[in-house]
Every structure is written in C-alpha cells, then in structure tokens.
GROMACS .gro file of C-alpha atoms in nm:
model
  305
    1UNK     CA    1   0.000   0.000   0.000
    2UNK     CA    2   0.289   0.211   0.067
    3UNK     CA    3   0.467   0.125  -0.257
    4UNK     CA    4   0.094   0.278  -0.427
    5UNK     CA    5   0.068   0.573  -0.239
    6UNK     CA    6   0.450   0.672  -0.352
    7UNK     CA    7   0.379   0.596  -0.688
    8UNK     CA    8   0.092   0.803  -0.723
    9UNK     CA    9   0.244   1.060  -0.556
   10UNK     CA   10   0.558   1.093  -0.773
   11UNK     CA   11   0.298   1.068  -1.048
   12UNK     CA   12   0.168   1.372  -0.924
   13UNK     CA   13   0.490   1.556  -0.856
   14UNK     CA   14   0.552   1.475  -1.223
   15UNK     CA   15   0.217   1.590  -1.337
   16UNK     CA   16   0.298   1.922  -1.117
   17UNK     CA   17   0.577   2.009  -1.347
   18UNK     CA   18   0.595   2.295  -1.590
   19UNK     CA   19   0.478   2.214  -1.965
   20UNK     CA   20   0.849   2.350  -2.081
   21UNK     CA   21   1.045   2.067  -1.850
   22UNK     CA   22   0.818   1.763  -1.946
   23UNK     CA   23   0.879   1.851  -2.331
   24UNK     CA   24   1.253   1.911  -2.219
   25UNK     CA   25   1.265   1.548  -2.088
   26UNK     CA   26   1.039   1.404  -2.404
   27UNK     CA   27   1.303   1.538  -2.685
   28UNK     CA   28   1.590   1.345  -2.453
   29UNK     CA   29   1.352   1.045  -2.571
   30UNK     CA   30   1.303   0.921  -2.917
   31UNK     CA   31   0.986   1.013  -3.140
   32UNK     CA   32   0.849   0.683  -3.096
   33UNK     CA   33   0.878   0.711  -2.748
   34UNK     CA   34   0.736   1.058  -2.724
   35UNK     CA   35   0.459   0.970  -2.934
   36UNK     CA   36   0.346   0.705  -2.672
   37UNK     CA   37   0.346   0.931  -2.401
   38UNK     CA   38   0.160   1.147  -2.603
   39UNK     CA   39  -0.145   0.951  -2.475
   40UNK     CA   40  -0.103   0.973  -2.080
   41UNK     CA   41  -0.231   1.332  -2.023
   42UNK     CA   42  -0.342   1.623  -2.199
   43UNK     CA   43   0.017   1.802  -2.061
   44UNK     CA   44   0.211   1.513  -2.190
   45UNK     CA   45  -0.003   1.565  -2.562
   46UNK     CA   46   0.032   1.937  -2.562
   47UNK     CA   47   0.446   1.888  -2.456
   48UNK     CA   48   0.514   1.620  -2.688
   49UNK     CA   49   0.344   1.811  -2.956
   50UNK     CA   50   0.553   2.146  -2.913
   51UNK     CA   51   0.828   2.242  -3.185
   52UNK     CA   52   1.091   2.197  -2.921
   53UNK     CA   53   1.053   1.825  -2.896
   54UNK     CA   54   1.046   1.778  -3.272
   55UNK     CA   55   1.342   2.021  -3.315
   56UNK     CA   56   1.534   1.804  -3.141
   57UNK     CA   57   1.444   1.517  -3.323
   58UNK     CA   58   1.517   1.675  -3.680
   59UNK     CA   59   1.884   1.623  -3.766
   60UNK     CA   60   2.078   1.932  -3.680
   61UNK     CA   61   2.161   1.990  -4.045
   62UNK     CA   62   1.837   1.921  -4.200
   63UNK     CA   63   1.797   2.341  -4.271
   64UNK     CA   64   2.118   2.309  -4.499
   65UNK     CA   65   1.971   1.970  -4.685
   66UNK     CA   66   1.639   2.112  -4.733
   67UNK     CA   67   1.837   2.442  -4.916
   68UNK     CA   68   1.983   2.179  -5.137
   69UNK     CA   69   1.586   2.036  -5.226
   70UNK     CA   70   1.530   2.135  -5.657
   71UNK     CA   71   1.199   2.265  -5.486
   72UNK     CA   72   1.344   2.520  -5.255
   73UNK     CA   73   1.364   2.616  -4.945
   74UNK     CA   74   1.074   2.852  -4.855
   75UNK     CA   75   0.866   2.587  -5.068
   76UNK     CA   76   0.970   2.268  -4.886
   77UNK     CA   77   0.909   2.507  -4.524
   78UNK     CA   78   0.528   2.677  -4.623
   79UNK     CA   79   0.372   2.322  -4.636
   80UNK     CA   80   0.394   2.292  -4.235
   81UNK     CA   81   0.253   2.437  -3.958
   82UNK     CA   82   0.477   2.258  -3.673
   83UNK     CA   83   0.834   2.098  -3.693
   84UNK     CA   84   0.667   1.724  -3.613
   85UNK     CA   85   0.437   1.802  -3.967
   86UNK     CA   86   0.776   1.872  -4.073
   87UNK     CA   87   0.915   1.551  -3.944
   88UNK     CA   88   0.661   1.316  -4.044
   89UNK     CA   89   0.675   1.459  -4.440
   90UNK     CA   90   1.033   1.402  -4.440
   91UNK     CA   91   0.991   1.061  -4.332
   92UNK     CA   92   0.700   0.977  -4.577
   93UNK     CA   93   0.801   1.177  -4.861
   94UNK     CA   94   1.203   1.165  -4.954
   95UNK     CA   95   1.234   1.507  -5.103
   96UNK     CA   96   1.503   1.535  -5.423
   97UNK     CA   97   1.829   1.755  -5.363
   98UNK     CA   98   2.131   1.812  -5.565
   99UNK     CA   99   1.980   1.883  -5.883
  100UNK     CA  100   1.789   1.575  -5.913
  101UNK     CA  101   2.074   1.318  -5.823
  102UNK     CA  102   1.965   1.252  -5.447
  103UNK     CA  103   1.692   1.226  -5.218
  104UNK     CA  104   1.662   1.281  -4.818
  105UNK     CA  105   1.454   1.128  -4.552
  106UNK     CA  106   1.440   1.042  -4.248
  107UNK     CA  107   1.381   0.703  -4.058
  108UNK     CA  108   1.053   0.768  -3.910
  109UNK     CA  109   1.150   0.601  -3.544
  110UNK     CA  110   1.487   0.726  -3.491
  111UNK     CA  111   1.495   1.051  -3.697
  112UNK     CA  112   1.786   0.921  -3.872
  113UNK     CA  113   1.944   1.110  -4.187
  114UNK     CA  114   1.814   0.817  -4.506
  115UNK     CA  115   1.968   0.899  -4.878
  116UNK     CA  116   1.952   0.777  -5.206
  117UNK     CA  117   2.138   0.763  -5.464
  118UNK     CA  118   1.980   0.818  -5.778
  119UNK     CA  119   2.128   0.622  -6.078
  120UNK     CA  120   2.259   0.936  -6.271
  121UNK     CA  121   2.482   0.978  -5.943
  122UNK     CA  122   2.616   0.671  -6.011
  123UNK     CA  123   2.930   0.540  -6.203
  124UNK     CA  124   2.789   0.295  -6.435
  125UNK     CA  125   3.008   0.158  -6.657
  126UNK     CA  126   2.945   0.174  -7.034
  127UNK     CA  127   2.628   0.359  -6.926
  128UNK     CA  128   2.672   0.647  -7.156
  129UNK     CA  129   2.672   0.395  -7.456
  130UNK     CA  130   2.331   0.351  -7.613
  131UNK     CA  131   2.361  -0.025  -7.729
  132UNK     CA  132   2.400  -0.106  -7.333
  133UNK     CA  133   2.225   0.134  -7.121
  134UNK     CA  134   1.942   0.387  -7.169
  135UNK     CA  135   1.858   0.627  -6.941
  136UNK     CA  136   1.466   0.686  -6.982
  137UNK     CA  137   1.182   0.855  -6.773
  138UNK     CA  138   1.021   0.624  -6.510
  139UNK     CA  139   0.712   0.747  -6.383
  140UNK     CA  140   0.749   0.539  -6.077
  141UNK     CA  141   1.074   0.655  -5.977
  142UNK     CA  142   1.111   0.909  -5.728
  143UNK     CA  143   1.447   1.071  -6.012
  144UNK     CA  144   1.363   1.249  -6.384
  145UNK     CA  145   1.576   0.905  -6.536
  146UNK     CA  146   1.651   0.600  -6.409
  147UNK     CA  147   1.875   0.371  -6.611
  148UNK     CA  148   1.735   0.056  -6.798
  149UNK     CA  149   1.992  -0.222  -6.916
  150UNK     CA  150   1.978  -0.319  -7.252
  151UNK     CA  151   2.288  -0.568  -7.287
  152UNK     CA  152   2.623  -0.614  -7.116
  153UNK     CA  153   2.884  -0.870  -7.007
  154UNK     CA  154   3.048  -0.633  -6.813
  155UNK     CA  155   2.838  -0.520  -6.551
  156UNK     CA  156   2.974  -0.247  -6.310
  157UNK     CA  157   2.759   0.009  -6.063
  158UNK     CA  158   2.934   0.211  -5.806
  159UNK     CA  159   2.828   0.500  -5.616
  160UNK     CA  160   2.997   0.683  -5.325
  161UNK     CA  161   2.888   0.876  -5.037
  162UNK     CA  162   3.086   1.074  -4.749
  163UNK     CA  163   3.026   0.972  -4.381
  164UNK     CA  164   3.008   1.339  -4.312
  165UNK     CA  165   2.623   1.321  -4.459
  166UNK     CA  166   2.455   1.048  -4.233
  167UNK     CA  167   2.372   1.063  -3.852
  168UNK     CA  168   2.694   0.952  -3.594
  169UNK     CA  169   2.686   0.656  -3.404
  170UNK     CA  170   2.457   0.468  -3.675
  171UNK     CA  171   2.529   0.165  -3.848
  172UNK     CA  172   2.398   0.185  -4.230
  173UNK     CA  173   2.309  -0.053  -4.481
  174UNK     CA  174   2.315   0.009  -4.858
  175UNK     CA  175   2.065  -0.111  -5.124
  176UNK     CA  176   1.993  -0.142  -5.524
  177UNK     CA  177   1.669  -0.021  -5.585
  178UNK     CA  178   1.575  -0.158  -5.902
  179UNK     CA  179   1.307  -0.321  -6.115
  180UNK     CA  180   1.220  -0.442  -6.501
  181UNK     CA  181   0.979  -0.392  -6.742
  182UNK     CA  182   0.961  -0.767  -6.921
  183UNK     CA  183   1.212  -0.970  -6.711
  184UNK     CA  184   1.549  -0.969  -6.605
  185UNK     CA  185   1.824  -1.185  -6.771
  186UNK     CA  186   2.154  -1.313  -6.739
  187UNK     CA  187   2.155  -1.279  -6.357
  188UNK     CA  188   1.978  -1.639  -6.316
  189UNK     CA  189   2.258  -1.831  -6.211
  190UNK     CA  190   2.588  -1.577  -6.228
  191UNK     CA  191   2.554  -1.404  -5.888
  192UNK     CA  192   2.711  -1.034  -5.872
  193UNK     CA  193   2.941  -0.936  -5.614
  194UNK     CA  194   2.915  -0.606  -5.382
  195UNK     CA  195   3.138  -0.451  -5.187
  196UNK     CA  196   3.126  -0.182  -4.923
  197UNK     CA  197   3.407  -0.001  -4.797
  198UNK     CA  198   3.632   0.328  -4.767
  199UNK     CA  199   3.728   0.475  -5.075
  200UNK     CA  200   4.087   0.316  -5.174
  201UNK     CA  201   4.064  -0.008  -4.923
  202UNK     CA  202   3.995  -0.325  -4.961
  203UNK     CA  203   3.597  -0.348  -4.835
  204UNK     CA  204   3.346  -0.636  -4.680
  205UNK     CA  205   3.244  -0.841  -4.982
  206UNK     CA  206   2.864  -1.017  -5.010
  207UNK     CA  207   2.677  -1.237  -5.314
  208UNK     CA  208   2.394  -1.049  -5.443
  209UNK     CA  209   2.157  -1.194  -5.681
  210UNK     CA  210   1.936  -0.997  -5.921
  211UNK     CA  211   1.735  -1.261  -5.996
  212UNK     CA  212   1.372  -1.184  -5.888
  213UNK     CA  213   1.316  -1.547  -5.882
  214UNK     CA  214   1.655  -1.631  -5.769
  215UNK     CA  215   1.569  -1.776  -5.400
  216UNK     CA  216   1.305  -1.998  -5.524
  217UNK     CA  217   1.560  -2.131  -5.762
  218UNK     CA  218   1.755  -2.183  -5.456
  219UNK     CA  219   1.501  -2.372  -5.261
  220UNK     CA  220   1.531  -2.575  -5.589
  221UNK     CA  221   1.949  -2.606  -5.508
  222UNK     CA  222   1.963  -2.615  -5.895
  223UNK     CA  223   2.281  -2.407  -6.097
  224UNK     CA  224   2.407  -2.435  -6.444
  225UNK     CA  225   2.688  -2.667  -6.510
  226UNK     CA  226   2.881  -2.397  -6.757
  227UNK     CA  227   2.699  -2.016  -6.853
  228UNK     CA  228   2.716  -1.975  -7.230
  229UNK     CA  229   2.894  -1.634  -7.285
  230UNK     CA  230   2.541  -1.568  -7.539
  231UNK     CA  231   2.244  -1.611  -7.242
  232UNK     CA  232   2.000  -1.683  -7.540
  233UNK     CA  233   2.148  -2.008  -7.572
  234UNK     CA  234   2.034  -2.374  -7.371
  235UNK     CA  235   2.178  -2.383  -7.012
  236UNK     CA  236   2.261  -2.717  -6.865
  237UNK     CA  237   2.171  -2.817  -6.494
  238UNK     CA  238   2.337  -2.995  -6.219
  239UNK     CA  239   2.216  -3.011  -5.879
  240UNK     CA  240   2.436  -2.735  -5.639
  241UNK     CA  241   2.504  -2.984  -5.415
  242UNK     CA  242   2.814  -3.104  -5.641
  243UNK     CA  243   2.954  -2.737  -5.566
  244UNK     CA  244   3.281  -2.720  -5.330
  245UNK     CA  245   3.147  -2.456  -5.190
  246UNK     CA  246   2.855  -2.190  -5.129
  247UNK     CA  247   2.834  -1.853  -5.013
  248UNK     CA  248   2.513  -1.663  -4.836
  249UNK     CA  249   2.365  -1.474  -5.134
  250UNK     CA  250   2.125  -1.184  -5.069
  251UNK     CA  251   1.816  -1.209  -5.252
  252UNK     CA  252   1.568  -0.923  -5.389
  253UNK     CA  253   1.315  -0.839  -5.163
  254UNK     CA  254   0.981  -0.625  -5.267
  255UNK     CA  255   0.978  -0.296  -5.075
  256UNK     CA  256   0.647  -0.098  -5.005
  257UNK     CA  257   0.665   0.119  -5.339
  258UNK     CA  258   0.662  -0.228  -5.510
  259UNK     CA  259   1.026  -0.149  -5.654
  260UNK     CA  260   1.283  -0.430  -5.543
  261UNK     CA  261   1.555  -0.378  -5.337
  262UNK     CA  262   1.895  -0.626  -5.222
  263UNK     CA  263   2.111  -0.550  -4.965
  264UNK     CA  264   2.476  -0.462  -5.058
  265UNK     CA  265   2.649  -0.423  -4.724
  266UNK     CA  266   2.655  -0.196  -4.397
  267UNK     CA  267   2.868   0.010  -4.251
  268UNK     CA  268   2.932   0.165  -3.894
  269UNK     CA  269   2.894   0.580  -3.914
  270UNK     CA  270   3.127   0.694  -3.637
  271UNK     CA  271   3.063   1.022  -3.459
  272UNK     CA  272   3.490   1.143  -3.597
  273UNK     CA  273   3.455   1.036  -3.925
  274UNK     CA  274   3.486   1.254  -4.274
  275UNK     CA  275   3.537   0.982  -4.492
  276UNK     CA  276   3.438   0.821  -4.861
  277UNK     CA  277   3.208   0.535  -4.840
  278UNK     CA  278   3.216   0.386  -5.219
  279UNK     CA  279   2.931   0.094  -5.263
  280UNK     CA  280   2.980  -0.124  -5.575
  281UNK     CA  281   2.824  -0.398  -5.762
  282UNK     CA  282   2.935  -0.610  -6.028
  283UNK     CA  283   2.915  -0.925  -6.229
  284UNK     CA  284   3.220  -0.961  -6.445
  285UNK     CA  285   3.336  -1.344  -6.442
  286UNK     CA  286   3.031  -1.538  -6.610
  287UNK     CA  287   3.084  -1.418  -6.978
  288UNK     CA  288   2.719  -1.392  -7.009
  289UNK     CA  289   2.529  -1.137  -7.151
  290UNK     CA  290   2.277  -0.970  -6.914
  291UNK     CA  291   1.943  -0.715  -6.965
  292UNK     CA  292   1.641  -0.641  -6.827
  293UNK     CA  293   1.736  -0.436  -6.509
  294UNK     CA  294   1.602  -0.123  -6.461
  295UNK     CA  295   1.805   0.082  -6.163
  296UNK     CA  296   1.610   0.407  -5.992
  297UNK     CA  297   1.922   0.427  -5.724
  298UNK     CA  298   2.139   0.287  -5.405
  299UNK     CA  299   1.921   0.397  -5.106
  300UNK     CA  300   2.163   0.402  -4.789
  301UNK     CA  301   1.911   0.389  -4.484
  302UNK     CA  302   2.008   0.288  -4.103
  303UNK     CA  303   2.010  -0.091  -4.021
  304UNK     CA  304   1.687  -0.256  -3.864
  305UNK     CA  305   1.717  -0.355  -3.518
   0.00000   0.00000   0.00000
C-alpha cells in the first residue's frame, strides 16, 4: 500500500511540473517514445506536440539539406505548420536535392538522416553507350531518369557517399533499388558481387543476386553446369550440391513502393569520421550477356534492429 501511495504521488509531482520541462525530458527520448506518451495526459499531448521536442528530433543539419531540395527552401518550409508536420513529411516523402541526383529522408522512429542515390549519381560503366544502357523517364521513380539495361557482359555500378552526410553513431546498410519492365536476364545463375568499404581499401564483400526469382531457384538447389557467354542459348543443370562450396547470397526483396531492393552491405557511421564510403556492384566473371534491369538508385538507410 505504501509502494501505491509513492507511486501516485511521484505521479503527481511529475504531473505538477511545468509544460516547458516535461517537453525538455520528451526530446531526450526518441519520437516513438514521445509519441506514446503522447497519450497519458493532456500536458504530456500538448508537450510532446511542441516544436521543441520535434526540433530536437530533426537532424541538426536538415535546414542546410532542405536548401539543397530542386523545390526550394521557402517551398519545402510553407507546407507545415509545426516541426513534427515537418518531421513526419520528411519521413513519408524523400524530397530530391542536388539537382535531381539525391533524395533525403528520415527514418521515421529514430529521426535518422536516409539517402539515395539516384542512378545518374552513379558510375555505371558503359552507361553512356546507347547499345548497353538507356537512361529513360520512369514514372514510378522518385528521379527524372533511371537507367534501364539493354545488354552487357560487363556489368559495373558504383556510387559513393561521405560519412560526413549520415547521422553519428549509426550503423547503415546500402541497397539497389531496381526493377524491369519484361524480365530480367543473365543474372539467373551468375551471382554479382558487392562490396562496401572506404574509398581506396579493400571493403566487406557479399553475393547479391538480381534474380527476382533467384531464392526460389535456390530452394530448388539447382545451378548451371557452364553459362554460355550468349544467355540466349540452352543452359545445362546440375544439382548445387556437387559445388565445393557456397556462399550466403542476398536475394531481392519487394519494398512498399513495389520497386525491389537487395542489400549490398553496412557500414558503422562513427561520430569522428569525414570519410568516402564507395558501394559497388558487379558481375564480371560469367561471360554472359545480361538485360532487363532497370536501376532508380542505391538507397543508404540505417540498419533494422
């Protein structure tokens, strides 16, 4: 009975405290957090609703990323009426910077800086030749182009960004965001290899396949005895068991805007760091030729707990 009485009196003694030192002690909280206590009282609602709380959860830079939006500034700012409208746009709707070649977010429960790259901010190799690569319109994509692969043995994406842009103390992860009009070739049993890492060392390597229907071929443990250098041609089978060895292979995954994504790597944003993250992805042993993908970007987003 004791134990009650103290509880509802410290209850009380919180209750008793100014509007200004409960929002105080909601923005040392996280947005999902303050958005549950949102619900105990009206002075929690009215506190966790204030621009002070929400200031704190916007990322200290976002003023100078919003400057860089192809919408401007004012027009990005005259849509809201309170820093948490603010917030929740930017986590719902990535708006496009750097002439086009980027877009910012943020990760709606941490308030965490999310990027993409868009594929014209990408090194693409032989992308600027017409026979392999064509950069076209995609009324889907959140970019003006997105680039659509017509036919290449060599295939070869990278894209960089600096640590300076993302939120300390965060590790990232790093994903192709692509898709395809009438099917994606060449990728079936040739996995690609990406690589994350700082700029001019030697990074962590993964197997990605971009094969929308590569884990069910999996499941099926079949992979082709030899990959004809011309994909158009007969493959022929043998069960994967015969391999010497395997590696885990990340698969394609369909996101909530129904493009596909495939995880590339992560890497560990320390609060000192000013460095060159380059992301890459490429499929250059099989011989094969390969079509059919069409890339909107590399979106670099914290990890999921």
């Amino acid at each position: 009975m004791e134990r009650n009485t103290m509880s509802v009196e410290s209850y009380n003694d919180f209750q008793a405290l100014p509007e200004g030192c409960i929002a105080t002690a909601l923005s040392l909280t996280s947005p999902k957090d303050a958005c549950r206590l949102s619900v105990v009282t009206p002075t929690f609602r009215s506190a966790a609703e204030s621009d002070a709380v929400w200031e704190r959860f916007l990322p200290p830079d976002y003023r100078d990323i919003i400057l860089r939006s192809v919408d401007g500034y004012d027009s990005v700012l005259a849509k809201f009426r309170s820093k948490k409208e603010l917030y929740f746009h930017l986590c719902d709707n990535p708006i496009i910077i750097d002439g086009g070649n980027k877009s910012f977010s943020l990760d709606k429960g941490t308030g965490k800086k999310c990027f993409m790259l868009a594929a014209r901010d990408l090194l693409i190799v032989w992308g600027d030749t017409p026979e392999y690569w064509r950069w076209i319109p995609y009324p889907e994509s959140r970019f003006p182009e997105v680039a659509e692969l017509l036919d290449v043995c060599w295939f070869e994406i990278r894209g960089k960004i600096n640590t300076s842009m993302l939120s300390s103390g965060t590790t990232y992860a790093a994903y192709l965001v692509f898709t395809s009009k009438s099917g994606i070739y060449g990728f079936e049993y040739q996995p690609a290899e990406a690589t994350v890492g700082i700029s001019g060392q030697d990074g962590v390597k993964r197997t990605v396949c971009l094969d929308p229907d590569g884990e069910q071929r999996h499941r099926y443990q079949i992979v082709p005895r030899r990959i004809f250098f011309n994909h158009r041609l007969a493959h022929i089978y043998r069960r994967r068991g015969d391999l010497a060895s395997e590696r885990i292979t990340e698969y394609p995954k369909v996101r909530a805007d129904k493009w596909m994504e495939v995880g590339l790597g992560e890497f560990y944003v320390d609060g000192e760091q000013n460095l060159d993250m380059e992301i890459s992805l490429t499929e250059t042993k099989g011989g094969n030729w390969k079509n059919g993908v069409v890339i909107q970007g590399i979106e670099i987003r914290p990890k999921a707990e």
